[in-house]
PDB file of C-alpha atoms in Angstrom:
ATOM      1  CA  MET U   1      42.472 -92.592  57.578  1.00 40.00           C
ATOM      2  CA  LYS U   2      40.814 -94.402  60.713  1.00 39.00           C
ATOM      3  CA  PHE U   3      42.154 -94.145  64.244  1.00 36.00           C
ATOM      4  CA  ASN U   4      41.993 -96.782  66.761  1.00 44.00           C
ATOM      5  CA  THR U   5      39.938 -95.154  69.545  1.00 40.00           C
ATOM      6  CA  LYS U   6      41.179 -97.702  71.976  1.00 40.00           C
ATOM      7  CA  SER U   7      44.687 -96.822  71.348  1.00 40.00           C
ATOM      8  CA  LEU U   8      43.930 -93.152  71.481  1.00 38.00           C
ATOM      9  CA  GLY U   9      42.241 -93.675  74.795  1.00 43.00           C
ATOM     10  CA  GLY U  10      45.230 -95.721  76.133  1.00 44.00           C
ATOM     11  CA  LEU U  11      47.555 -92.948  74.994  1.00 40.00           C
ATOM     12  CA  ALA U  12      45.471 -90.240  76.827  1.00 42.00           C
ATOM     13  CA  LEU U  13      45.480 -92.315  80.072  1.00 40.00           C
ATOM     14  CA  LEU U  14      49.260 -92.826  79.674  1.00 39.00           C
ATOM     15  CA  CYS U  15      49.712 -89.057  79.264  1.00 42.00           C
ATOM     16  CA  LEU U  16      47.442 -88.420  82.221  1.00 39.00           C
ATOM     17  CA  SER U  17      49.543 -90.832  84.240  1.00 37.00           C
ATOM     18  CA  LEU U  18      52.834 -89.205  83.286  1.00 41.00           C
ATOM     19  CA  THR U  19      51.512 -85.779  84.027  1.00 41.00           C
ATOM     20  CA  SER U  20      50.213 -86.899  87.451  1.00 42.00           C
ATOM     21  CA  GLN U  21      53.699 -88.374  88.305  1.00 55.00           C
ATOM     22  CA  ALA U  22      55.260 -84.853  87.915  1.00 77.00           C
ATOM     23  CA  GLU U  23      55.173 -83.115  91.342  1.00 94.00           C
ATOM     24  CA  ILE U  24      56.720 -80.107  93.084  1.00 98.00           C
ATOM     25  CA  LEU U  25      59.003 -81.178  95.917  1.00 98.00           C
ATOM     26  CA  PRO U  26      58.012 -79.293  99.143  1.00 98.00           C
ATOM     27  CA  VAL U  27      61.645 -79.302 100.213  1.00 98.00           C
ATOM     28  CA  ALA U  28      64.283 -79.075  97.293  1.00 98.00           C
ATOM     29  CA  GLU U  29      66.649 -81.997  97.206  1.00 98.00           C
ATOM     30  CA  ILE U  30      70.427 -81.487  96.713  1.00 97.00           C
ATOM     31  CA  GLY U  31      71.370 -83.369  93.455  1.00 97.00           C
ATOM     32  CA  VAL U  32      74.999 -82.186  93.202  1.00 97.00           C
ATOM     33  CA  LYS U  33      77.519 -79.630  94.725  1.00 97.00           C
ATOM     34  CA  ILE U  34      80.262 -78.113  92.743  1.00 97.00           C
ATOM     35  CA  PRO U  35      82.923 -76.232  94.890  1.00 97.00           C
ATOM     36  CA  LEU U  36      84.571 -73.743  92.651  1.00 98.00           C
ATOM     37  CA  ILE U  37      88.334 -74.579  92.494  1.00 96.00           C
ATOM     38  CA  LYS U  38      89.409 -71.602  90.600  1.00 94.00           C
ATOM     39  CA  LYS U  39      88.454 -67.836  91.447  1.00 93.00           C
ATOM     40  CA  PRO U  40      85.958 -66.382  89.171  1.00 93.00           C
ATOM     41  CA  THR U  41      87.437 -64.013  86.612  1.00 92.00           C
ATOM     42  CA  THR U  42      84.455 -61.703  86.953  1.00 90.00           C
ATOM     43  CA  ARG U  43      81.056 -62.814  88.540  1.00 92.00           C
ATOM     44  CA  PRO U  44      79.964 -66.489  88.669  1.00 95.00           C
ATOM     45  CA  MET U  45      76.910 -65.976  86.486  1.00 96.00           C
ATOM     46  CA  THR U  46      75.420 -69.219  85.256  1.00 96.00           C
ATOM     47  CA  MET U  47      76.066 -72.896  84.407  1.00 96.00           C
ATOM     48  CA  ALA U  48      74.909 -75.863  82.255  1.00 98.00           C
ATOM     49  CA  TYR U  49      75.337 -79.652  81.767  1.00 98.00           C
ATOM     50  CA  LEU U  50      76.468 -80.968  78.456  1.00 98.00           C
ATOM     51  CA  PRO U  51      75.366 -84.598  78.035  1.00 97.00           C
ATOM     52  CA  SER U  52      77.965 -85.537  75.303  1.00 96.00           C
ATOM     53  CA  THR U  53      80.857 -84.836  77.666  1.00 97.00           C
ATOM     54  CA  GLN U  54      78.958 -85.337  81.045  1.00 97.00           C
ATOM     55  CA  HIS U  55      80.430 -82.210  82.220  1.00 98.00           C
ATOM     56  CA  TYR U  56      79.260 -79.003  83.820  1.00 98.00           C
ATOM     57  CA  TYR U  57      80.262 -75.684  82.603  1.00 98.00           C
ATOM     58  CA  ILE U  58      80.299 -72.561  84.684  1.00 98.00           C
ATOM     59  CA  ALA U  59      80.131 -69.147  82.976  1.00 98.00           C
ATOM     60  CA  ASP U  60      81.496 -66.005  84.429  1.00 97.00           C
ATOM     61  CA  GLY U  61      79.968 -62.674  83.330  1.00 93.00           C
ATOM     62  CA  GLY U  62      81.414 -59.073  83.454  1.00 81.00           C
ATOM     63  CA  LEU U  63      81.581 -56.203  81.149  1.00 70.00           C
ATOM     64  CA  ALA U  64      84.517 -55.828  78.780  1.00 63.00           C
ATOM     65  CA  PRO U  65      86.948 -53.213  79.553  1.00 61.00           C
ATOM     66  CA  MET U  66      86.927 -49.953  77.535  1.00 55.00           C
ATOM     67  CA  GLY U  67      88.703 -50.437  74.125  1.00 51.00           C
ATOM     68  CA  SER U  68      91.978 -48.675  73.316  1.00 48.00           C
ATOM     69  CA  GLU U  69      94.528 -48.634  70.718  1.00 52.00           C
ATOM     70  CA  PHE U  70      96.293 -51.465  72.530  1.00 55.00           C
ATOM     71  CA  GLU U  71      93.394 -53.600  73.589  1.00 58.00           C
ATOM     72  CA  ALA U  72      90.074 -54.581  71.901  1.00 60.00           C
ATOM     73  CA  PRO U  73      86.890 -54.256  74.177  1.00 68.00           C
ATOM     74  CA  ILE U  74      86.493 -58.046  74.690  1.00 81.00           C
ATOM     75  CA  SER U  75      85.184 -59.506  77.945  1.00 88.00           C
ATOM     76  CA  LYS U  76      87.744 -61.323  80.165  1.00 91.00           C
ATOM     77  CA  SER U  77      85.129 -63.535  81.579  1.00 95.00           C
ATOM     78  CA  GLU U  78      86.002 -67.147  81.464  1.00 96.00           C
ATOM     79  CA  VAL U  79      84.101 -70.492  81.195  1.00 98.00           C
ATOM     80  CA  HIS U  80      85.159 -73.279  83.436  1.00 98.00           C
ATOM     81  CA  ALA U  81      84.652 -77.104  83.025  1.00 98.00           C
ATOM     82  CA  TYR U  82      83.961 -79.511  85.780  1.00 98.00           C
ATOM     83  CA  THR U  83      83.093 -83.295  85.833  1.00 97.00           C
ATOM     84  CA  ALA U  84      79.688 -84.593  86.947  1.00 96.00           C
ATOM     85  CA  THR U  85      81.274 -85.111  90.391  1.00 93.00           C
ATOM     86  CA  GLY U  86      82.720 -81.647  90.622  1.00 93.00           C
ATOM     87  CA  GLN U  87      86.308 -82.217  89.602  1.00 96.00           C
ATOM     88  CA  TYR U  88      87.908 -79.168  87.861  1.00 97.00           C
ATOM     89  CA  ILE U  89      88.906 -79.749  84.253  1.00 98.00           C
ATOM     90  CA  ASN U  90      89.965 -76.497  82.746  1.00 98.00           C
ATOM     91  CA  SER U  91      89.096 -72.922  81.897  1.00 98.00           C
ATOM     92  CA  ALA U  92      89.035 -70.817  78.702  1.00 97.00           C
ATOM     93  CA  LYS U  93      88.237 -67.258  77.632  1.00 95.00           C
ATOM     94  CA  PRO U  94      85.962 -67.381  74.624  1.00 95.00           C
ATOM     95  CA  GLY U  95      85.525 -63.484  74.960  1.00 92.00           C
ATOM     96  CA  PHE U  96      81.831 -63.203  76.113  1.00 94.00           C
ATOM     97  CA  ASP U  97      80.138 -61.295  78.913  1.00 94.00           C
ATOM     98  CA  ASN U  98      78.040 -64.453  79.611  1.00 96.00           C
ATOM     99  CA  ARG U  99      74.415 -64.201  80.977  1.00 96.00           C
ATOM    100  CA  SER U 100      72.905 -67.561  80.100  1.00 97.00           C
ATOM    101  CA  LEU U 101      74.619 -70.808  79.493  1.00 98.00           C
ATOM    102  CA  TYR U 102      72.547 -73.944  78.333  1.00 98.00           C
ATOM    103  CA  PHE U 103      72.643 -77.160  76.393  1.00 98.00           C
ATOM    104  CA  ASN U 104      70.792 -76.878  73.063  1.00 98.00           C
ATOM    105  CA  ALA U 105      69.335 -80.322  72.448  1.00 97.00           C
ATOM    106  CA  ASN U 106      68.499 -79.398  68.887  1.00 97.00           C
ATOM    107  CA  SER U 107      72.035 -78.459  67.983  1.00 96.00           C
ATOM    108  CA  GLY U 108      73.762 -80.569  70.474  1.00 96.00           C
ATOM    109  CA  LYS U 109      75.906 -77.516  71.443  1.00 97.00           C
ATOM    110  CA  LEU U 110      76.780 -75.622  74.544  1.00 98.00           C
ATOM    111  CA  GLU U 111      75.355 -72.177  73.921  1.00 98.00           C
ATOM    112  CA  THR U 112      75.752 -68.714  75.645  1.00 98.00           C
ATOM    113  CA  ILE U 113      73.534 -65.572  75.529  1.00 97.00           C
ATOM    114  CA  THR U 114      75.522 -62.418  76.304  1.00 96.00           C
ATOM    115  CA  TYR U 115      74.783 -59.238  78.285  1.00 94.00           C
ATOM    116  CA  ASN U 116      72.808 -56.720  76.347  1.00 93.00           C
ATOM    117  CA  ILE U 117      71.317 -59.357  73.935  1.00 94.00           C
ATOM    118  CA  SER U 118      68.533 -56.910  73.360  1.00 94.00           C
ATOM    119  CA  SER U 119      70.841 -54.072  72.575  1.00 88.00           C
ATOM    120  CA  ALA U 120      69.034 -52.028  75.184  1.00 76.00           C
ATOM    121  CA  ALA U 121      72.208 -50.473  76.489  1.00 69.00           C
ATOM    122  CA  GLY U 122      73.557 -49.680  73.047  1.00 72.00           C
ATOM    123  CA  PHE U 123      75.510 -51.779  70.592  1.00 71.00           C
ATOM    124  CA  LEU U 124      78.458 -53.776  72.064  1.00 73.00           C
ATOM    125  CA  PRO U 125      80.885 -56.146  70.358  1.00 77.00           C
ATOM    126  CA  ASN U 126      80.554 -59.931  70.921  1.00 86.00           C
ATOM    127  CA  THR U 127      76.780 -59.481  71.625  1.00 92.00           C
ATOM    128  CA  GLY U 128      74.186 -62.077  70.792  1.00 95.00           C
ATOM    129  CA  ILE U 129      73.848 -65.940  71.027  1.00 97.00           C
ATOM    130  CA  PHE U 130      76.958 -67.995  70.373  1.00 98.00           C
ATOM    131  CA  SER U 131      77.840 -71.789  70.571  1.00 98.00           C
ATOM    132  CA  LEU U 132      80.994 -72.568  72.716  1.00 98.00           C
ATOM    133  CA  ASP U 133      83.384 -75.208  71.416  1.00 98.00           C
ATOM    134  CA  VAL U 134      84.568 -78.140  73.704  1.00 98.00           C
ATOM    135  CA  ASN U 135      86.931 -80.941  72.593  1.00 98.00           C
ATOM    136  CA  GLU U 136      86.599 -84.729  73.046  1.00 95.00           C
ATOM    137  CA  LYS U 137      88.021 -84.518  76.479  1.00 96.00           C
ATOM    138  CA  GLY U 138      85.373 -82.072  77.488  1.00 97.00           C
ATOM    139  CA  GLU U 139      87.577 -79.186  77.863  1.00 98.00           C
ATOM    140  CA  VAL U 140      86.263 -75.782  76.963  1.00 98.00           C
ATOM    141  CA  LEU U 141      87.974 -74.001  74.158  1.00 98.00           C
ATOM    142  CA  THR U 142      88.373 -70.418  73.237  1.00 97.00           C
ATOM    143  CA  THR U 143      86.730 -70.656  69.875  1.00 97.00           C
ATOM    144  CA  SER U 144      82.962 -70.256  69.256  1.00 97.00           C
ATOM    145  CA  SER U 145      80.525 -69.821  66.445  1.00 96.00           C
ATOM    146  CA  ASP U 146      77.744 -67.099  65.786  1.00 95.00           C
ATOM    147  CA  ILE U 147      74.147 -68.113  66.172  1.00 95.00           C
ATOM    148  CA  SER U 148      72.202 -64.940  66.529  1.00 94.00           C
ATOM    149  CA  GLN U 149      72.869 -61.209  66.643  1.00 91.00           C
ATOM    150  CA  PHE U 150      71.431 -58.809  69.173  1.00 91.00           C
ATOM    151  CA  ASN U 151      67.527 -58.892  69.279  1.00 95.00           C
ATOM    152  CA  PRO U 152      65.230 -56.202  71.047  1.00 96.00           C
ATOM    153  CA  ALA U 153      62.653 -58.887  71.710  1.00 97.00           C
ATOM    154  CA  PHE U 154      64.592 -59.936  74.736  1.00 98.00           C
ATOM    155  CA  GLY U 155      63.880 -56.711  76.635  1.00 97.00           C
ATOM    156  CA  ASP U 156      66.239 -55.793  79.532  1.00 96.00           C
ATOM    157  CA  ALA U 157      70.017 -55.572  78.853  1.00 94.00           C
ATOM    158  CA  GLY U 158      70.692 -57.883  81.814  1.00 95.00           C
ATOM    159  CA  THR U 159      68.216 -60.645  81.189  1.00 97.00           C
ATOM    160  CA  MET U 160      69.445 -64.255  81.652  1.00 98.00           C
ATOM    161  CA  PRO U 161      67.023 -66.133  79.282  1.00 98.00           C
ATOM    162  CA  SER U 162      66.242 -69.869  79.588  1.00 98.00           C
ATOM    163  CA  TYR U 163      65.623 -72.101  76.563  1.00 98.00           C
ATOM    164  CA  ASP U 164      62.899 -74.541  75.531  1.00 98.00           C
ATOM    165  CA  PRO U 165      64.317 -76.767  72.907  1.00 97.00           C
ATOM    166  CA  ALA U 166      61.026 -78.287  72.079  1.00 97.00           C
ATOM    167  CA  SER U 167      59.245 -74.969  71.033  1.00 97.00           C
ATOM    168  CA  LYS U 168      62.636 -73.267  70.403  1.00 97.00           C
ATOM    169  CA  HIS U 169      61.420 -70.360  72.525  1.00 98.00           C
ATOM    170  CA  TYR U 170      63.319 -68.294  75.117  1.00 98.00           C
ATOM    171  CA  TYR U 171      61.865 -67.106  78.367  1.00 98.00           C
ATOM    172  CA  ALA U 172      63.372 -63.772  79.352  1.00 98.00           C
ATOM    173  CA  LYS U 173      62.654 -62.563  82.990  1.00 98.00           C
ATOM    174  CA  GLN U 174      62.441 -58.767  83.003  1.00 98.00           C
ATOM    175  CA  GLU U 175      64.040 -56.765  85.886  1.00 97.00           C
ATOM    176  CA  ARG U 176      62.194 -55.319  88.702  1.00 97.00           C
ATOM    177  CA  SER U 177      58.890 -56.823  87.380  1.00 97.00           C
ATOM    178  CA  ASN U 178      56.809 -59.881  87.152  1.00 98.00           C
ATOM    179  CA  LEU U 179      57.040 -60.054  83.510  1.00 98.00           C
ATOM    180  CA  VAL U 180      58.601 -62.779  81.351  1.00 98.00           C
ATOM    181  CA  TYR U 181      59.138 -62.357  77.620  1.00 98.00           C
ATOM    182  CA  VAL U 182      58.405 -65.318  75.327  1.00 98.00           C
ATOM    183  CA  VAL U 183      60.990 -64.929  72.505  1.00 98.00           C
ATOM    184  CA  ASP U 184      61.730 -66.534  69.141  1.00 98.00           C
ATOM    185  CA  ALA U 185      65.224 -65.560  68.252  1.00 96.00           C
ATOM    186  CA  LYS U 186      64.292 -65.340  64.610  1.00 95.00           C
ATOM    187  CA  GLN U 187      61.788 -62.557  65.171  1.00 96.00           C
ATOM    188  CA  ARG U 188      62.376 -59.092  66.404  1.00 95.00           C
ATOM    189  CA  GLU U 189      59.453 -58.667  68.653  1.00 97.00           C
ATOM    190  CA  LYS U 190      58.438 -60.760  71.660  1.00 98.00           C
ATOM    191  CA  LEU U 191      55.813 -63.385  70.926  1.00 98.00           C
ATOM    192  CA  ALA U 192      53.999 -62.873  74.210  1.00 98.00           C
ATOM    193  CA  GLU U 193      54.284 -61.723  77.785  1.00 98.00           C
ATOM    194  CA  ILE U 194      53.754 -63.937  80.902  1.00 98.00           C
ATOM    195  CA  LYS U 195      52.625 -62.100  84.033  1.00 98.00           C
ATOM    196  CA  LEU U 196      53.690 -64.106  87.026  1.00 98.00           C
ATOM    197  CA  ASP U 197      51.201 -64.116  89.873  1.00 98.00           C
ATOM    198  CA  PHE U 198      53.407 -62.463  92.686  1.00 98.00           C
ATOM    199  CA  ALA U 199      50.314 -61.790  94.846  1.00 98.00           C
ATOM    200  CA  LYS U 200      49.450 -65.415  95.197  1.00 98.00           C
ATOM    201  CA  ALA U 201      53.144 -66.120  95.657  1.00 98.00           C
ATOM    202  CA  GLN U 202      53.340 -63.561  98.466  1.00 98.00           C
ATOM    203  CA  VAL U 203      56.342 -61.911  97.007  1.00 98.00           C
ATOM    204  CA  ALA U 204      57.519 -58.472  95.702  1.00 98.00           C
ATOM    205  CA  HIS U 205      59.769 -57.979  92.683  1.00 97.00           C
ATOM    206  CA  ASP U 206      62.759 -57.221  94.950  1.00 97.00           C
ATOM    207  CA  ASP U 207      62.478 -60.564  96.847  1.00 98.00           C
ATOM    208  CA  VAL U 208      63.202 -62.666  93.773  1.00 98.00           C
ATOM    209  CA  SER U 209      65.905 -63.167  91.088  1.00 98.00           C
ATOM    210  CA  ASP U 210      65.838 -59.976  89.006  1.00 97.00           C
ATOM    211  CA  HIS U 211      66.961 -61.552  85.677  1.00 97.00           C
ATOM    212  CA  PHE U 212      66.613 -65.269  85.728  1.00 98.00           C
ATOM    213  CA  ILE U 213      63.679 -67.770  85.399  1.00 98.00           C
ATOM    214  CA  ALA U 214      64.261 -71.335  84.588  1.00 98.00           C
ATOM    215  CA  PHE U 215      62.279 -73.341  82.030  1.00 98.00           C
ATOM    216  CA  THR U 216      61.869 -76.825  83.624  1.00 97.00           C
ATOM    217  CA  GLY U 217      60.311 -78.712  80.727  1.00 96.00           C
ATOM    218  CA  VAL U 218      57.647 -80.156  83.166  1.00 97.00           C
ATOM    219  CA  ALA U 219      54.097 -79.568  81.988  1.00 96.00           C
ATOM    220  CA  GLY U 220      52.135 -77.391  84.434  1.00 97.00           C
ATOM    221  CA  ASN U 221      55.321 -76.664  86.373  1.00 98.00           C
ATOM    222  CA  GLU U 222      57.371 -75.097  83.541  1.00 98.00           C
ATOM    223  CA  LEU U 223      58.863 -71.870  85.088  1.00 98.00           C
ATOM    224  CA  ALA U 224      61.000 -71.898  88.344  1.00 98.00           C
ATOM    225  CA  LEU U 225      61.942 -68.650  89.993  1.00 98.00           C
ATOM    226  CA  LEU U 226      64.344 -68.153  92.866  1.00 98.00           C
ATOM    227  CA  ASP U 227      62.884 -66.359  95.808  1.00 98.00           C
ATOM    228  CA  VAL U 228      66.176 -65.174  97.393  1.00 98.00           C
ATOM    229  CA  ASP U 229      64.607 -63.381 100.540  1.00 97.00           C
ATOM    230  CA  HIS U 230      62.502 -66.380 101.423  1.00 97.00           C
ATOM    231  CA  LYS U 231      64.986 -69.174 100.464  1.00 98.00           C
ATOM    232  CA  THR U 232      62.331 -70.769  98.205  1.00 98.00           C
ATOM    233  CA  VAL U 233      61.842 -71.708  94.654  1.00 98.00           C
ATOM    234  CA  LEU U 234      58.554 -70.630  93.154  1.00 98.00           C
ATOM    235  CA  ILE U 235      57.007 -72.710  90.523  1.00 98.00           C
ATOM    236  CA  PHE U 236      54.743 -71.241  87.862  1.00 98.00           C
ATOM    237  CA  ASP U 237      52.803 -72.600  84.795  1.00 98.00           C
ATOM    238  CA  LEU U 238      53.023 -70.865  81.449  1.00 98.00           C
ATOM    239  CA  ASN U 239      50.015 -68.716  82.232  1.00 98.00           C
ATOM    240  CA  GLY U 240      52.034 -67.174  85.218  1.00 98.00           C
ATOM    241  CA  GLN U 241      49.853 -69.080  87.717  1.00 98.00           C
ATOM    242  CA  LEU U 242      51.538 -70.204  90.835  1.00 98.00           C
ATOM    243  CA  ALA U 243      51.864 -74.116  90.900  1.00 98.00           C
ATOM    244  CA  GLY U 244      53.673 -74.425  94.090  1.00 98.00           C
ATOM    245  CA  LYS U 245      56.783 -73.771  96.171  1.00 98.00           C
ATOM    246  CA  SER U 246      60.006 -75.698  97.030  1.00 98.00           C
ATOM    247  CA  ALA U 247      61.981 -74.710 100.146  1.00 98.00           C
ATOM    248  CA  LEU U 248      65.742 -74.530 100.087  1.00 98.00           C
ATOM    249  CA  PRO U 249      67.891 -75.480 102.984  1.00 97.00           C
ATOM    250  CA  ALA U 250      67.494 -72.928 105.947  1.00 94.00           C
ATOM    251  CA  THR U 251      71.136 -73.000 106.458  1.00 93.00           C
ATOM    252  CA  MET U 252      72.026 -71.358 103.096  1.00 96.00           C
ATOM    253  CA  LYS U 253      73.000 -67.714 103.347  1.00 96.00           C
ATOM    254  CA  LEU U 254      71.977 -66.035 100.196  1.00 97.00           C
ATOM    255  CA  ARG U 255      73.295 -62.619  99.453  1.00 95.00           C
ATOM    256  CA  SER U 256      72.265 -59.647  97.310  1.00 93.00           C
ATOM    257  CA  GLN U 257      74.294 -60.988  94.291  1.00 93.00           C
ATOM    258  CA  ASN U 258      71.842 -63.869  94.131  1.00 97.00           C
ATOM    259  CA  HIS U 259      69.300 -61.460  92.835  1.00 97.00           C
ATOM    260  CA  PHE U 260      71.421 -60.756  89.827  1.00 96.00           C
ATOM    261  CA  ASN U 261      73.643 -63.665  88.972  1.00 96.00           C
ATOM    262  CA  GLY U 262      74.639 -67.254  90.172  1.00 97.00           C
ATOM    263  CA  ALA U 263      71.685 -69.174  88.682  1.00 97.00           C
ATOM    264  CA  GLY U 264      70.996 -71.805  86.099  1.00 97.00           C
ATOM    265  CA  TYR U 265      68.818 -74.693  85.095  1.00 98.00           C
ATOM    266  CA  SER U 266      70.224 -77.847  83.523  1.00 97.00           C
ATOM    267  CA  ASN U 267      70.216 -81.578  84.116  1.00 97.00           C
ATOM    268  CA  GLY U 268      66.913 -81.433  85.771  1.00 97.00           C
ATOM    269  CA  MET U 269      68.173 -79.166  88.477  1.00 98.00           C
ATOM    270  CA  LEU U 270      68.094 -75.537  89.481  1.00 98.00           C
ATOM    271  CA  PHE U 271      71.513 -74.147  90.288  1.00 98.00           C
ATOM    272  CA  VAL U 272      72.115 -71.589  92.940  1.00 98.00           C
ATOM    273  CA  TYR U 273      75.514 -70.063  93.797  1.00 98.00           C
ATOM    274  CA  HIS U 274      76.406 -70.164  97.562  1.00 98.00           C
ATOM    275  CA  GLU U 275      79.048 -67.644  98.013  1.00 96.00           C
ATOM    276  CA  ASN U 276      79.781 -68.432 101.603  1.00 94.00           C
ATOM    277  CA  GLU U 277      80.779 -72.018 101.179  1.00 96.00           C
ATOM    278  CA  GLY U 278      84.381 -72.947 100.041  1.00 96.00           C
ATOM    279  CA  GLU U 279      87.172 -70.737  98.961  1.00 96.00           C
ATOM    280  CA  PHE U 280      85.513 -69.420  95.957  1.00 97.00           C
ATOM    281  CA  GLY U 281      81.978 -70.413  96.572  1.00 97.00           C
ATOM    282  CA  THR U 282      79.865 -73.407  95.659  1.00 98.00           C
ATOM    283  CA  TYR U 283      77.099 -74.201  93.137  1.00 98.00           C
ATOM    284  CA  TYR U 284      74.169 -76.311  94.496  1.00 98.00           C
ATOM    285  CA  GLY U 285      72.052 -78.158  92.038  1.00 98.00           C
ATOM    286  CA  PHE U 286      68.564 -78.656  93.451  1.00 98.00           C
ATOM    287  CA  LYS U 287      65.836 -80.915  92.325  1.00 98.00           C
ATOM    288  CA  VAL U 288      62.527 -79.000  92.747  1.00 98.00           C
ATOM    289  CA  VAL U 289      60.198 -80.648  90.251  1.00 96.00           C
ATOM    290  CA  GLN U 290      60.029 -84.420  89.524  1.00 85.00           C
TER     291      GLN U 290
END
């Protein structure tokens, strides 16, 4: 087979052009604000955008009560649906202690990863990766389907993995560390470790989000980490090298819980929970890479 070198050259130039257009915004831009209308059942953990319904879904996370002869040990955490403009739709209780919520472009489904996905804290019911059902109105339902059981490759029990639909890999930030595990859910051991360059970023592990790192899908700027103490988003490549920083509004008052929950990445934005705004807090969606 013969290749047209001129066409290949043109394609290469196009790719270079597209790559050069990707840039880190020195100051993060607010893309959407979603004030919570309903009090979270547990902790407001994470959120995702579902293109088919054009709705946002906010998942609470909290451990299940101890089981008894009268009640199963099922998490009371709810998932809440909002429109793209922040209008509340409904809430449902699928029964999961949610840690990550994301849209899987391969399945077309809204999926959740639970606490203790790695079984590091011992086996718990309703642990793993699940798809959540929504109806034609975009309302979240109580029903779900199994995708994957617990997997030790994810590392820490509290990790909030993000998902790359192209490679079908997960990126699991490890607590109190600069390590990110690269995971294939079909394998029981991690594929690789990424060591984030905290020295160049001028941060310590207790400055940043302990469990969540976002996968942006932008070449060279793939990983976004919230620096809570400095109100900044740190951008790294897949080698762990610092690519740049994007500053959040100085008026935001982030709290200790921002180290452990209230984060997500979807619809091209990094989401940060701002507890001080509104009756039950507000989720900000920030554009940090474009």
